[in-house]
Amino acid sequence: MNVLEKFSDVKVTPDSRISDEDRRFCRAHQTAYATAREELSELRQIWMEIEAHQSGILRPVAREYYEYEQYICLEGVSPDKIRNKIEALPDILISRIVSYFNAKYHVSIDSDTVRTVLLPQAPQYSWSKEQTRQYHETMEQLLLSYKDILEQIFIQLGGRTFIERAVDELKEKCHAAAWNTYHNTAQYEVKNDTIRFTSYACKFDDWLGRPKWSLNDGMKNILRGAAHFETGSLEYYPSCISTLLGWDDKTTPLFEFSCDKLKQLRMFKNQRVDLKFTSKAYANQFAAEYLGLIA
């Protein structure tokens, strides 16, 4: 066997493409899911046996069916409800794993797409009793693997790493905030070392003589992009930028940055925001990479 044939025999599994920390998380939830599935199934069987015992004892003297359950009734507990919980476990596993990667890597993997691929269709009103029975039987036998979920996550990444996907999504948000998508026109302009965001980028309110300034959500996304442009990190925001990203209103329209690339942000009463860089080259570079060039 030559070298190329050896490489072709090596299979890249989904969990070999994630970190040890990520793998520990996935395996812990896989074990919790599988254990819950097994033990809840045992509980359902035990509960059905308990109900059968009560029914056998009380049937000869009972006047109503509900009397079979009066000694064992527990709120929220029944074979059907236990079965429903068992059938919900795969969905819970998908949600937990997708949410973990979305939160850790700042991406937006669509869990509904993963569910559509990995889970059978839930019963519809138009389904027959036989179709519904087959669905419950399929769900009872289903044993989902976290590796299947990872595979669907990587499909959505489209060949990119988590970091590459996160940066792409951040730039997409910046572009969306800087353009009028209906008219396909830019809502910013570059003036030397400054980018002016000209449409509804901030809000000013002067209530009882107390000025309040705030950035809109789109401008905050642009500022997050500017923070990444400055640091190259998706985790760290310079403190001066973190202040602006908070939800509390500001009392001043002017903010100075102690950064290498970013110099200043100023808000105006006409809802314009100016983002000033330390050089014209940086302003042009940010506009090209994060906002999209104006034709």
PDB file of C-alpha atoms in Angstrom:
ATOM      1  CA  MET A   1       0.000   0.000   0.000  1.00  0.00           C
ATOM      2  CA  ASN A   2       1.463   3.359  -1.047  1.00  0.00           C
ATOM      3  CA  VAL A   3       1.294   6.588   0.939  1.00  0.00           C
ATOM      4  CA  LEU A   4      -1.728   7.962  -0.964  1.00  0.00           C
ATOM      5  CA  GLU A   5      -3.680   4.760  -0.361  1.00  0.00           C
ATOM      6  CA  LYS A   6      -2.898   4.968   3.373  1.00  0.00           C
ATOM      7  CA  PHE A   7      -4.212   8.517   3.511  1.00  0.00           C
ATOM      8  CA  SER A   8      -7.352   7.533   1.619  1.00  0.00           C
ATOM      9  CA  ASP A   9      -8.079   4.903   4.271  1.00  0.00           C
ATOM     10  CA  VAL A  10      -8.000   7.500   7.058  1.00  0.00           C
ATOM     11  CA  LYS A  11     -11.541   8.584   7.903  1.00  0.00           C
ATOM     12  CA  VAL A  12     -12.025  12.040   9.421  1.00  0.00           C
ATOM     13  CA  THR A  13     -14.785  11.602  12.007  1.00  0.00           C
ATOM     14  CA  PRO A  14     -16.837  14.600  13.142  1.00  0.00           C
ATOM     15  CA  ASP A  15     -15.523  14.571  16.706  1.00  0.00           C
ATOM     16  CA  SER A  16     -11.905  14.489  15.511  1.00  0.00           C
ATOM     17  CA  ARG A  17     -12.481  18.010  14.156  1.00  0.00           C
ATOM     18  CA  ILE A  18     -13.368  19.581  17.501  1.00  0.00           C
ATOM     19  CA  SER A  19     -11.331  20.379  20.616  1.00  0.00           C
ATOM     20  CA  ASP A  20     -10.977  18.086  23.633  1.00  0.00           C
ATOM     21  CA  GLU A  21     -13.150  20.479  25.636  1.00  0.00           C
ATOM     22  CA  ASP A  22     -15.878  20.363  22.985  1.00  0.00           C
ATOM     23  CA  ARG A  23     -15.631  16.585  22.814  1.00  0.00           C
ATOM     24  CA  ARG A  24     -16.030  16.250  26.586  1.00  0.00           C
ATOM     25  CA  PHE A  25     -19.159  18.407  26.450  1.00  0.00           C
ATOM     26  CA  CYS A  26     -20.670  16.386  23.607  1.00  0.00           C
ATOM     27  CA  ARG A  27     -19.879  13.031  25.183  1.00  0.00           C
ATOM     28  CA  ALA A  28     -21.283  14.084  28.562  1.00  0.00           C
ATOM     29  CA  HIS A  29     -24.572  15.104  26.946  1.00  0.00           C
ATOM     30  CA  GLN A  30     -24.591  11.932  24.844  1.00  0.00           C
ATOM     31  CA  THR A  31     -24.270   9.853  28.007  1.00  0.00           C
ATOM     32  CA  ALA A  32     -26.928  11.882  29.832  1.00  0.00           C
ATOM     33  CA  TYR A  33     -29.283  11.502  26.865  1.00  0.00           C
ATOM     34  CA  ALA A  34     -28.715   7.746  26.502  1.00  0.00           C
ATOM     35  CA  THR A  35     -29.053   7.179  30.262  1.00  0.00           C
ATOM     36  CA  ALA A  36     -32.263   9.209  30.463  1.00  0.00           C
ATOM     37  CA  ARG A  37     -33.670   7.316  27.481  1.00  0.00           C
ATOM     38  CA  GLU A  38     -32.958   3.948  29.085  1.00  0.00           C
ATOM     39  CA  GLU A  39     -34.091   4.822  32.606  1.00  0.00           C
ATOM     40  CA  LEU A  40     -37.241   6.637  31.497  1.00  0.00           C
ATOM     41  CA  SER A  41     -38.169   3.592  29.422  1.00  0.00           C
ATOM     42  CA  GLU A  42     -37.755   1.452  32.537  1.00  0.00           C
ATOM     43  CA  LEU A  43     -39.840   3.912  34.543  1.00  0.00           C
ATOM     44  CA  ARG A  44     -42.617   3.814  31.934  1.00  0.00           C
ATOM     45  CA  GLN A  45     -42.696   0.034  32.090  1.00  0.00           C
ATOM     46  CA  ILE A  46     -42.750   0.082  35.897  1.00  0.00           C
ATOM     47  CA  TRP A  47     -45.516   2.682  35.922  1.00  0.00           C
ATOM     48  CA  MET A  48     -47.629   0.637  33.518  1.00  0.00           C
ATOM     49  CA  GLU A  49     -47.196  -2.350  35.831  1.00  0.00           C
ATOM     50  CA  ILE A  50     -48.236  -0.250  38.847  1.00  0.00           C
ATOM     51  CA  GLU A  51     -51.363   0.911  36.994  1.00  0.00           C
ATOM     52  CA  ALA A  52     -52.157  -2.680  36.013  1.00  0.00           C
ATOM     53  CA  HIS A  53     -51.841  -3.805  39.646  1.00  0.00           C
ATOM     54  CA  GLN A  54     -54.194  -1.058  40.829  1.00  0.00           C
ATOM     55  CA  SER A  55     -56.655  -1.842  38.090  1.00  0.00           C
ATOM     56  CA  GLY A  56     -56.664  -5.530  38.999  1.00  0.00           C
ATOM     57  CA  ILE A  57     -57.327  -4.726  42.640  1.00  0.00           C
ATOM     58  CA  LEU A  58     -60.035  -2.100  42.156  1.00  0.00           C
ATOM     59  CA  ARG A  59     -61.820  -3.252  38.994  1.00  0.00           C
ATOM     60  CA  PRO A  60     -64.263  -5.539  40.811  1.00  0.00           C
ATOM     61  CA  VAL A  61     -65.536  -2.714  43.023  1.00  0.00           C
ATOM     62  CA  ALA A  62     -64.850   0.435  40.976  1.00  0.00           C
ATOM     63  CA  ARG A  63     -67.732   2.441  39.552  1.00  0.00           C
ATOM     64  CA  GLU A  64     -65.579   4.794  37.401  1.00  0.00           C
ATOM     65  CA  TYR A  65     -62.311   4.240  35.541  1.00  0.00           C
ATOM     66  CA  TYR A  66     -60.555   7.044  37.395  1.00  0.00           C
ATOM     67  CA  GLU A  67     -60.835   5.064  40.622  1.00  0.00           C
ATOM     68  CA  TYR A  68     -58.132   2.722  39.330  1.00  0.00           C
ATOM     69  CA  GLU A  69     -55.611   5.553  39.696  1.00  0.00           C
ATOM     70  CA  GLN A  70     -56.690   7.308  42.861  1.00  0.00           C
ATOM     71  CA  TYR A  71     -53.977   5.756  45.066  1.00  0.00           C
ATOM     72  CA  ILE A  72     -51.091   6.249  42.617  1.00  0.00           C
ATOM     73  CA  CYS A  73     -51.965   9.504  40.889  1.00  0.00           C
ATOM     74  CA  LEU A  74     -48.936  11.830  40.686  1.00  0.00           C
ATOM     75  CA  GLU A  75     -49.257  15.188  38.958  1.00  0.00           C
ATOM     76  CA  GLY A  76     -47.569  15.126  35.564  1.00  0.00           C
ATOM     77  CA  VAL A  77     -46.789  11.387  35.680  1.00  0.00           C
ATOM     78  CA  SER A  78     -48.354   8.864  33.328  1.00  0.00           C
ATOM     79  CA  PRO A  79     -47.071   6.337  30.769  1.00  0.00           C
ATOM     80  CA  ASP A  80     -48.034   8.677  27.917  1.00  0.00           C
ATOM     81  CA  LYS A  81     -46.250  11.647  29.474  1.00  0.00           C
ATOM     82  CA  ILE A  82     -43.147   9.558  30.138  1.00  0.00           C
ATOM     83  CA  ARG A  83     -43.247   8.387  26.518  1.00  0.00           C
ATOM     84  CA  ASN A  84     -43.560  12.016  25.348  1.00  0.00           C
ATOM     85  CA  LYS A  85     -40.505  12.903  27.402  1.00  0.00           C
ATOM     86  CA  ILE A  86     -38.549  10.025  25.883  1.00  0.00           C
ATOM     87  CA  GLU A  87     -39.519  11.195  22.404  1.00  0.00           C
ATOM     88  CA  ALA A  88     -38.375  14.737  23.270  1.00  0.00           C
ATOM     89  CA  LEU A  89     -34.864  13.622  24.294  1.00  0.00           C
ATOM     90  CA  PRO A  90     -33.317  13.699  20.781  1.00  0.00           C
ATOM     91  CA  ASP A  91     -34.587  17.251  20.304  1.00  0.00           C
ATOM     92  CA  ILE A  92     -33.062  18.244  23.659  1.00  0.00           C
ATOM     93  CA  LEU A  93     -29.699  16.732  22.673  1.00  0.00           C
ATOM     94  CA  ILE A  94     -29.718  18.633  19.368  1.00  0.00           C
ATOM     95  CA  SER A  95     -30.642  21.889  21.105  1.00  0.00           C
ATOM     96  CA  ARG A  96     -27.946  21.584  23.771  1.00  0.00           C
ATOM     97  CA  ILE A  97     -25.126  20.749  21.354  1.00  0.00           C
ATOM     98  CA  VAL A  98     -26.065  23.354  18.739  1.00  0.00           C
ATOM     99  CA  SER A  99     -26.550  26.015  21.423  1.00  0.00           C
ATOM    100  CA  TYR A 100     -23.147  25.172  22.897  1.00  0.00           C
ATOM    101  CA  PHE A 101     -21.288  25.695  19.625  1.00  0.00           C
ATOM    102  CA  ASN A 102     -23.311  28.811  18.753  1.00  0.00           C
ATOM    103  CA  ALA A 103     -22.504  30.419  22.110  1.00  0.00           C
ATOM    104  CA  LYS A 104     -18.849  29.383  22.248  1.00  0.00           C
ATOM    105  CA  TYR A 105     -17.907  30.289  18.683  1.00  0.00           C
ATOM    106  CA  HIS A 106     -20.358  33.158  18.036  1.00  0.00           C
ATOM    107  CA  VAL A 107     -22.001  31.408  15.089  1.00  0.00           C
ATOM    108  CA  SER A 108     -25.646  30.887  14.101  1.00  0.00           C
ATOM    109  CA  ILE A 109     -26.064  27.213  13.301  1.00  0.00           C
ATOM    110  CA  ASP A 110     -29.740  26.531  12.573  1.00  0.00           C
ATOM    111  CA  SER A 111     -30.955  23.794  14.927  1.00  0.00           C
ATOM    112  CA  ASP A 112     -34.240  23.427  13.006  1.00  0.00           C
ATOM    113  CA  THR A 113     -32.306  22.318   9.927  1.00  0.00           C
ATOM    114  CA  VAL A 114     -30.491  19.717  12.018  1.00  0.00           C
ATOM    115  CA  ARG A 115     -33.818  18.461  13.400  1.00  0.00           C
ATOM    116  CA  THR A 116     -35.325  18.196   9.920  1.00  0.00           C
ATOM    117  CA  VAL A 117     -32.482  15.960   8.761  1.00  0.00           C
ATOM    118  CA  LEU A 118     -32.083  13.770  11.850  1.00  0.00           C
ATOM    119  CA  LEU A 119     -35.591  13.407  13.302  1.00  0.00           C
ATOM    120  CA  PRO A 120     -38.710  11.858  11.771  1.00  0.00           C
ATOM    121  CA  GLN A 121     -41.618  14.142  11.014  1.00  0.00           C
ATOM    122  CA  ALA A 122     -43.954  14.656  13.958  1.00  0.00           C
ATOM    123  CA  PRO A 123     -47.554  13.426  13.589  1.00  0.00           C
ATOM    124  CA  GLN A 124     -49.920  15.696  11.673  1.00  0.00           C
ATOM    125  CA  TYR A 125     -53.673  16.087  12.114  1.00  0.00           C
ATOM    126  CA  SER A 126     -54.185  14.304   8.811  1.00  0.00           C
ATOM    127  CA  TRP A 127     -52.233  11.232   9.872  1.00  0.00           C
ATOM    128  CA  SER A 128     -53.970   7.906  10.352  1.00  0.00           C
ATOM    129  CA  LYS A 129     -53.726   5.945  13.599  1.00  0.00           C
ATOM    130  CA  GLU A 130     -51.344   3.543  11.902  1.00  0.00           C
ATOM    131  CA  GLN A 131     -49.022   6.343  10.781  1.00  0.00           C
ATOM    132  CA  THR A 132     -49.061   7.792  14.290  1.00  0.00           C
ATOM    133  CA  ARG A 133     -48.307   4.372  15.778  1.00  0.00           C
ATOM    134  CA  GLN A 134     -45.372   3.932  13.390  1.00  0.00           C
ATOM    135  CA  TYR A 135     -44.024   7.370  14.353  1.00  0.00           C
ATOM    136  CA  HIS A 136     -44.056   6.531  18.063  1.00  0.00           C
ATOM    137  CA  GLU A 137     -42.428   3.184  17.339  1.00  0.00           C
ATOM    138  CA  THR A 138     -39.682   4.889  15.313  1.00  0.00           C
ATOM    139  CA  MET A 139     -39.056   7.446  18.066  1.00  0.00           C
ATOM    140  CA  GLU A 140     -38.941   4.704  20.674  1.00  0.00           C
ATOM    141  CA  GLN A 141     -36.225   2.909  18.711  1.00  0.00           C
ATOM    142  CA  LEU A 142     -34.283   6.050  17.744  1.00  0.00           C
ATOM    143  CA  LEU A 143     -30.864   6.387  19.379  1.00  0.00           C
ATOM    144  CA  LEU A 144     -29.284   9.637  18.241  1.00  0.00           C
ATOM    145  CA  SER A 145     -25.501  10.156  18.235  1.00  0.00           C
ATOM    146  CA  TYR A 146     -23.843  13.493  18.879  1.00  0.00           C
ATOM    147  CA  LYS A 147     -21.573  12.690  15.923  1.00  0.00           C
ATOM    148  CA  ASP A 148     -24.620  12.880  13.622  1.00  0.00           C
ATOM    149  CA  ILE A 149     -25.371  16.324  15.036  1.00  0.00           C
ATOM    150  CA  LEU A 150     -21.764  17.421  14.530  1.00  0.00           C
ATOM    151  CA  GLU A 151     -21.899  16.235  10.934  1.00  0.00           C
ATOM    152  CA  GLN A 152     -24.914  18.461  10.279  1.00  0.00           C
ATOM    153  CA  ILE A 153     -23.162  21.376  12.002  1.00  0.00           C
ATOM    154  CA  PHE A 154     -20.132  20.972   9.746  1.00  0.00           C
ATOM    155  CA  ILE A 155     -22.380  20.815   6.694  1.00  0.00           C
ATOM    156  CA  GLN A 156     -23.771  24.214   7.682  1.00  0.00           C
ATOM    157  CA  LEU A 157     -20.241  25.543   8.175  1.00  0.00           C
ATOM    158  CA  GLY A 158     -19.701  24.822   4.490  1.00  0.00           C
ATOM    159  CA  GLY A 159     -16.040  23.858   4.782  1.00  0.00           C
ATOM    160  CA  ARG A 160     -15.206  26.766   7.066  1.00  0.00           C
ATOM    161  CA  THR A 161     -13.895  26.583  10.605  1.00  0.00           C
ATOM    162  CA  PHE A 162     -16.040  27.897  13.439  1.00  0.00           C
ATOM    163  CA  ILE A 163     -13.872  31.019  13.615  1.00  0.00           C
ATOM    164  CA  GLU A 164     -14.123  31.630   9.862  1.00  0.00           C
ATOM    165  CA  ARG A 165     -17.901  31.199   9.997  1.00  0.00           C
ATOM    166  CA  ALA A 166     -18.148  33.591  12.969  1.00  0.00           C
ATOM    167  CA  VAL A 167     -16.092  36.267  11.211  1.00  0.00           C
ATOM    168  CA  ASP A 168     -18.157  35.873   8.040  1.00  0.00           C
ATOM    169  CA  GLU A 169     -21.377  36.259  10.029  1.00  0.00           C
ATOM    170  CA  LEU A 170     -20.016  39.332  11.810  1.00  0.00           C
ATOM    171  CA  LYS A 171     -19.101  40.954   8.495  1.00  0.00           C
ATOM    172  CA  GLU A 172     -22.533  40.079   7.099  1.00  0.00           C
ATOM    173  CA  LYS A 173     -24.153  41.870  10.060  1.00  0.00           C
ATOM    174  CA  CYS A 174     -21.926  44.897   9.515  1.00  0.00           C
ATOM    175  CA  HIS A 175     -22.812  44.977   5.819  1.00  0.00           C
ATOM    176  CA  ALA A 176     -26.530  44.629   6.564  1.00  0.00           C
ATOM    177  CA  ALA A 177     -26.363  47.544   9.013  1.00  0.00           C
ATOM    178  CA  ALA A 178     -24.475  49.778   6.575  1.00  0.00           C
ATOM    179  CA  TRP A 179     -26.733  49.256   3.541  1.00  0.00           C
ATOM    180  CA  ASN A 180     -30.348  49.833   2.618  1.00  0.00           C
ATOM    181  CA  THR A 181     -31.162  46.393   1.283  1.00  0.00           C
ATOM    182  CA  TYR A 182     -34.430  47.510  -0.341  1.00  0.00           C
ATOM    183  CA  HIS A 183     -32.712  50.091  -2.550  1.00  0.00           C
ATOM    184  CA  ASN A 184     -29.267  48.418  -2.452  1.00  0.00           C
ATOM    185  CA  THR A 185     -27.651  51.712  -1.470  1.00  0.00           C
ATOM    186  CA  ALA A 186     -24.930  52.375   1.078  1.00  0.00           C
ATOM    187  CA  GLN A 187     -25.853  54.281   4.224  1.00  0.00           C
ATOM    188  CA  TYR A 188     -22.296  55.350   4.916  1.00  0.00           C
ATOM    189  CA  GLU A 189     -19.546  57.395   3.314  1.00  0.00           C
ATOM    190  CA  VAL A 190     -15.794  57.499   3.821  1.00  0.00           C
ATOM    191  CA  LYS A 191     -14.265  60.931   4.400  1.00  0.00           C
ATOM    192  CA  ASN A 192     -10.491  60.682   4.776  1.00  0.00           C
ATOM    193  CA  ASP A 193      -9.929  58.887   8.121  1.00  0.00           C
ATOM    194  CA  THR A 194     -13.616  58.882   9.081  1.00  0.00           C
ATOM    195  CA  ILE A 195     -16.600  56.733   8.132  1.00  0.00           C
ATOM    196  CA  ARG A 196     -19.921  58.541   8.435  1.00  0.00           C
ATOM    197  CA  PHE A 197     -22.986  56.404   9.057  1.00  0.00           C
ATOM    198  CA  THR A 198     -25.730  58.615   7.768  1.00  0.00           C
ATOM    199  CA  SER A 199     -29.058  56.893   8.488  1.00  0.00           C
ATOM    200  CA  TYR A 200     -30.582  56.209  11.916  1.00  0.00           C
ATOM    201  CA  ALA A 201     -27.302  55.082  13.474  1.00  0.00           C
ATOM    202  CA  CYS A 202     -28.006  56.564  16.919  1.00  0.00           C
ATOM    203  CA  LYS A 203     -30.710  58.098  19.055  1.00  0.00           C
ATOM    204  CA  PHE A 204     -30.768  61.324  21.064  1.00  0.00           C
ATOM    205  CA  ASP A 205     -33.255  62.260  23.753  1.00  0.00           C
ATOM    206  CA  ASP A 206     -33.238  65.316  25.981  1.00  0.00           C
ATOM    207  CA  TRP A 207     -35.751  64.615  28.737  1.00  0.00           C
ATOM    208  CA  LEU A 208     -35.965  67.251  31.463  1.00  0.00           C
ATOM    209  CA  GLY A 209     -32.662  68.708  30.376  1.00  0.00           C
ATOM    210  CA  ARG A 210     -30.810  65.388  30.745  1.00  0.00           C
ATOM    211  CA  PRO A 211     -29.327  64.309  27.402  1.00  0.00           C
ATOM    212  CA  LYS A 212     -29.364  60.612  26.556  1.00  0.00           C
ATOM    213  CA  TRP A 213     -27.414  59.091  23.678  1.00  0.00           C
ATOM    214  CA  SER A 214     -27.526  55.519  22.414  1.00  0.00           C
ATOM    215  CA  LEU A 215     -26.441  53.518  19.379  1.00  0.00           C
ATOM    216  CA  ASN A 216     -28.987  51.480  17.454  1.00  0.00           C
ATOM    217  CA  ASP A 217     -28.544  47.714  17.143  1.00  0.00           C
ATOM    218  CA  GLY A 218     -27.115  47.895  13.632  1.00  0.00           C
ATOM    219  CA  MET A 219     -24.480  50.428  14.676  1.00  0.00           C
ATOM    220  CA  LYS A 220     -23.565  48.205  17.623  1.00  0.00           C
ATOM    221  CA  ASN A 221     -22.932  45.363  15.168  1.00  0.00           C
ATOM    222  CA  ILE A 222     -20.676  47.666  13.171  1.00  0.00           C
ATOM    223  CA  LEU A 223     -18.845  48.566  16.367  1.00  0.00           C
ATOM    224  CA  ARG A 224     -18.390  44.861  17.151  1.00  0.00           C
ATOM    225  CA  GLY A 225     -16.884  44.535  13.679  1.00  0.00           C
ATOM    226  CA  ALA A 226     -14.615  47.477  14.433  1.00  0.00           C
ATOM    227  CA  ALA A 227     -13.510  45.778  17.660  1.00  0.00           C
ATOM    228  CA  HIS A 228     -12.621  42.644  15.678  1.00  0.00           C
ATOM    229  CA  PHE A 229     -10.810  44.810  13.132  1.00  0.00           C
ATOM    230  CA  GLU A 230      -8.804  46.290  16.007  1.00  0.00           C
ATOM    231  CA  THR A 231      -7.982  43.144  17.990  1.00  0.00           C
ATOM    232  CA  GLY A 232      -8.550  40.199  15.632  1.00  0.00           C
ATOM    233  CA  SER A 233     -10.501  38.577  18.490  1.00  0.00           C
ATOM    234  CA  LEU A 234     -14.179  37.672  18.743  1.00  0.00           C
ATOM    235  CA  GLU A 235     -13.961  37.382  22.531  1.00  0.00           C
ATOM    236  CA  TYR A 236     -12.296  40.620  23.584  1.00  0.00           C
ATOM    237  CA  TYR A 237     -13.613  44.161  23.265  1.00  0.00           C
ATOM    238  CA  PRO A 238     -11.458  47.123  24.304  1.00  0.00           C
ATOM    239  CA  SER A 239     -13.051  48.666  27.410  1.00  0.00           C
ATOM    240  CA  CYS A 240     -13.922  51.894  25.589  1.00  0.00           C
ATOM    241  CA  ILE A 241     -15.914  49.876  23.030  1.00  0.00           C
ATOM    242  CA  SER A 242     -17.545  47.669  25.675  1.00  0.00           C
ATOM    243  CA  THR A 243     -18.947  50.825  27.244  1.00  0.00           C
ATOM    244  CA  LEU A 244     -20.704  51.767  24.020  1.00  0.00           C
ATOM    245  CA  LEU A 245     -22.074  48.267  23.523  1.00  0.00           C
ATOM    246  CA  GLY A 246     -23.863  48.337  26.872  1.00  0.00           C
ATOM    247  CA  TRP A 247     -27.603  48.942  27.126  1.00  0.00           C
ATOM    248  CA  ASP A 248     -27.426  51.968  29.402  1.00  0.00           C
ATOM    249  CA  ASP A 249     -27.898  55.406  27.814  1.00  0.00           C
ATOM    250  CA  LYS A 250     -24.852  57.650  27.494  1.00  0.00           C
ATOM    251  CA  THR A 251     -24.706  61.277  28.634  1.00  0.00           C
ATOM    252  CA  THR A 252     -22.128  62.358  26.067  1.00  0.00           C
ATOM    253  CA  PRO A 253     -21.975  61.938  22.270  1.00  0.00           C
ATOM    254  CA  LEU A 254     -18.178  61.738  22.047  1.00  0.00           C
ATOM    255  CA  PHE A 255     -15.990  58.731  22.880  1.00  0.00           C
ATOM    256  CA  GLU A 256     -12.216  58.554  22.499  1.00  0.00           C
ATOM    257  CA  PHE A 257     -10.559  55.192  21.869  1.00  0.00           C
ATOM    258  CA  SER A 258      -7.109  54.224  23.112  1.00  0.00           C
ATOM    259  CA  CYS A 259      -6.529  51.850  20.199  1.00  0.00           C
ATOM    260  CA  ASP A 260      -4.095  51.361  17.346  1.00  0.00           C
ATOM    261  CA  LYS A 261      -6.680  51.569  14.545  1.00  0.00           C
ATOM    262  CA  LEU A 262      -9.742  53.188  16.100  1.00  0.00           C
ATOM    263  CA  LYS A 263      -9.597  56.752  17.354  1.00  0.00           C
ATOM    264  CA  GLN A 264     -13.038  58.159  18.075  1.00  0.00           C
ATOM    265  CA  LEU A 265     -16.805  57.769  17.826  1.00  0.00           C
ATOM    266  CA  ARG A 266     -19.176  60.732  17.749  1.00  0.00           C
ATOM    267  CA  MET A 267     -22.976  60.731  17.696  1.00  0.00           C
ATOM    268  CA  PHE A 268     -25.080  63.556  16.268  1.00  0.00           C
ATOM    269  CA  LYS A 269     -28.642  64.705  16.968  1.00  0.00           C
ATOM    270  CA  ASN A 270     -29.614  64.023  13.341  1.00  0.00           C
ATOM    271  CA  GLN A 271     -28.866  60.302  14.062  1.00  0.00           C
ATOM    272  CA  ARG A 272     -25.547  60.315  12.211  1.00  0.00           C
ATOM    273  CA  VAL A 273     -22.531  58.539  13.694  1.00  0.00           C
ATOM    274  CA  ASP A 274     -18.907  59.220  12.755  1.00  0.00           C
ATOM    275  CA  LEU A 275     -16.345  56.473  13.360  1.00  0.00           C
ATOM    276  CA  LYS A 276     -12.855  57.925  13.162  1.00  0.00           C
ATOM    277  CA  PHE A 277      -9.747  55.811  12.536  1.00  0.00           C
ATOM    278  CA  THR A 278      -6.103  56.583  13.174  1.00  0.00           C
ATOM    279  CA  SER A 279      -5.429  56.753   9.437  1.00  0.00           C
ATOM    280  CA  LYS A 280      -7.243  57.026   6.120  1.00  0.00           C
ATOM    281  CA  ALA A 281      -5.852  53.623   5.132  1.00  0.00           C
ATOM    282  CA  TYR A 282      -7.518  51.947   8.115  1.00  0.00           C
ATOM    283  CA  ALA A 283     -10.846  53.636   7.343  1.00  0.00           C
ATOM    284  CA  ASN A 284     -10.739  52.383   3.758  1.00  0.00           C
ATOM    285  CA  GLN A 285      -9.658  48.904   4.837  1.00  0.00           C
ATOM    286  CA  PHE A 286     -12.504  48.568   7.340  1.00  0.00           C
ATOM    287  CA  ALA A 287     -15.041  49.787   4.800  1.00  0.00           C
ATOM    288  CA  ALA A 288     -13.792  47.300   2.211  1.00  0.00           C
ATOM    289  CA  GLU A 289     -13.600  44.281   4.508  1.00  0.00           C
ATOM    290  CA  TYR A 290     -16.623  44.794   6.762  1.00  0.00           C
ATOM    291  CA  LEU A 291     -19.078  47.128   5.054  1.00  0.00           C
ATOM    292  CA  GLY A 292     -18.764  46.446   1.353  1.00  0.00           C
ATOM    293  CA  LEU A 293     -17.333  48.833  -1.197  1.00  0.00           C
ATOM    294  CA  ILE A 294     -19.572  51.444  -2.731  1.00  0.00           C
ATOM    295  CA  ALA A 295     -19.705  51.165  -6.513  1.00  0.00           C
TER     296      ALA A 295
END
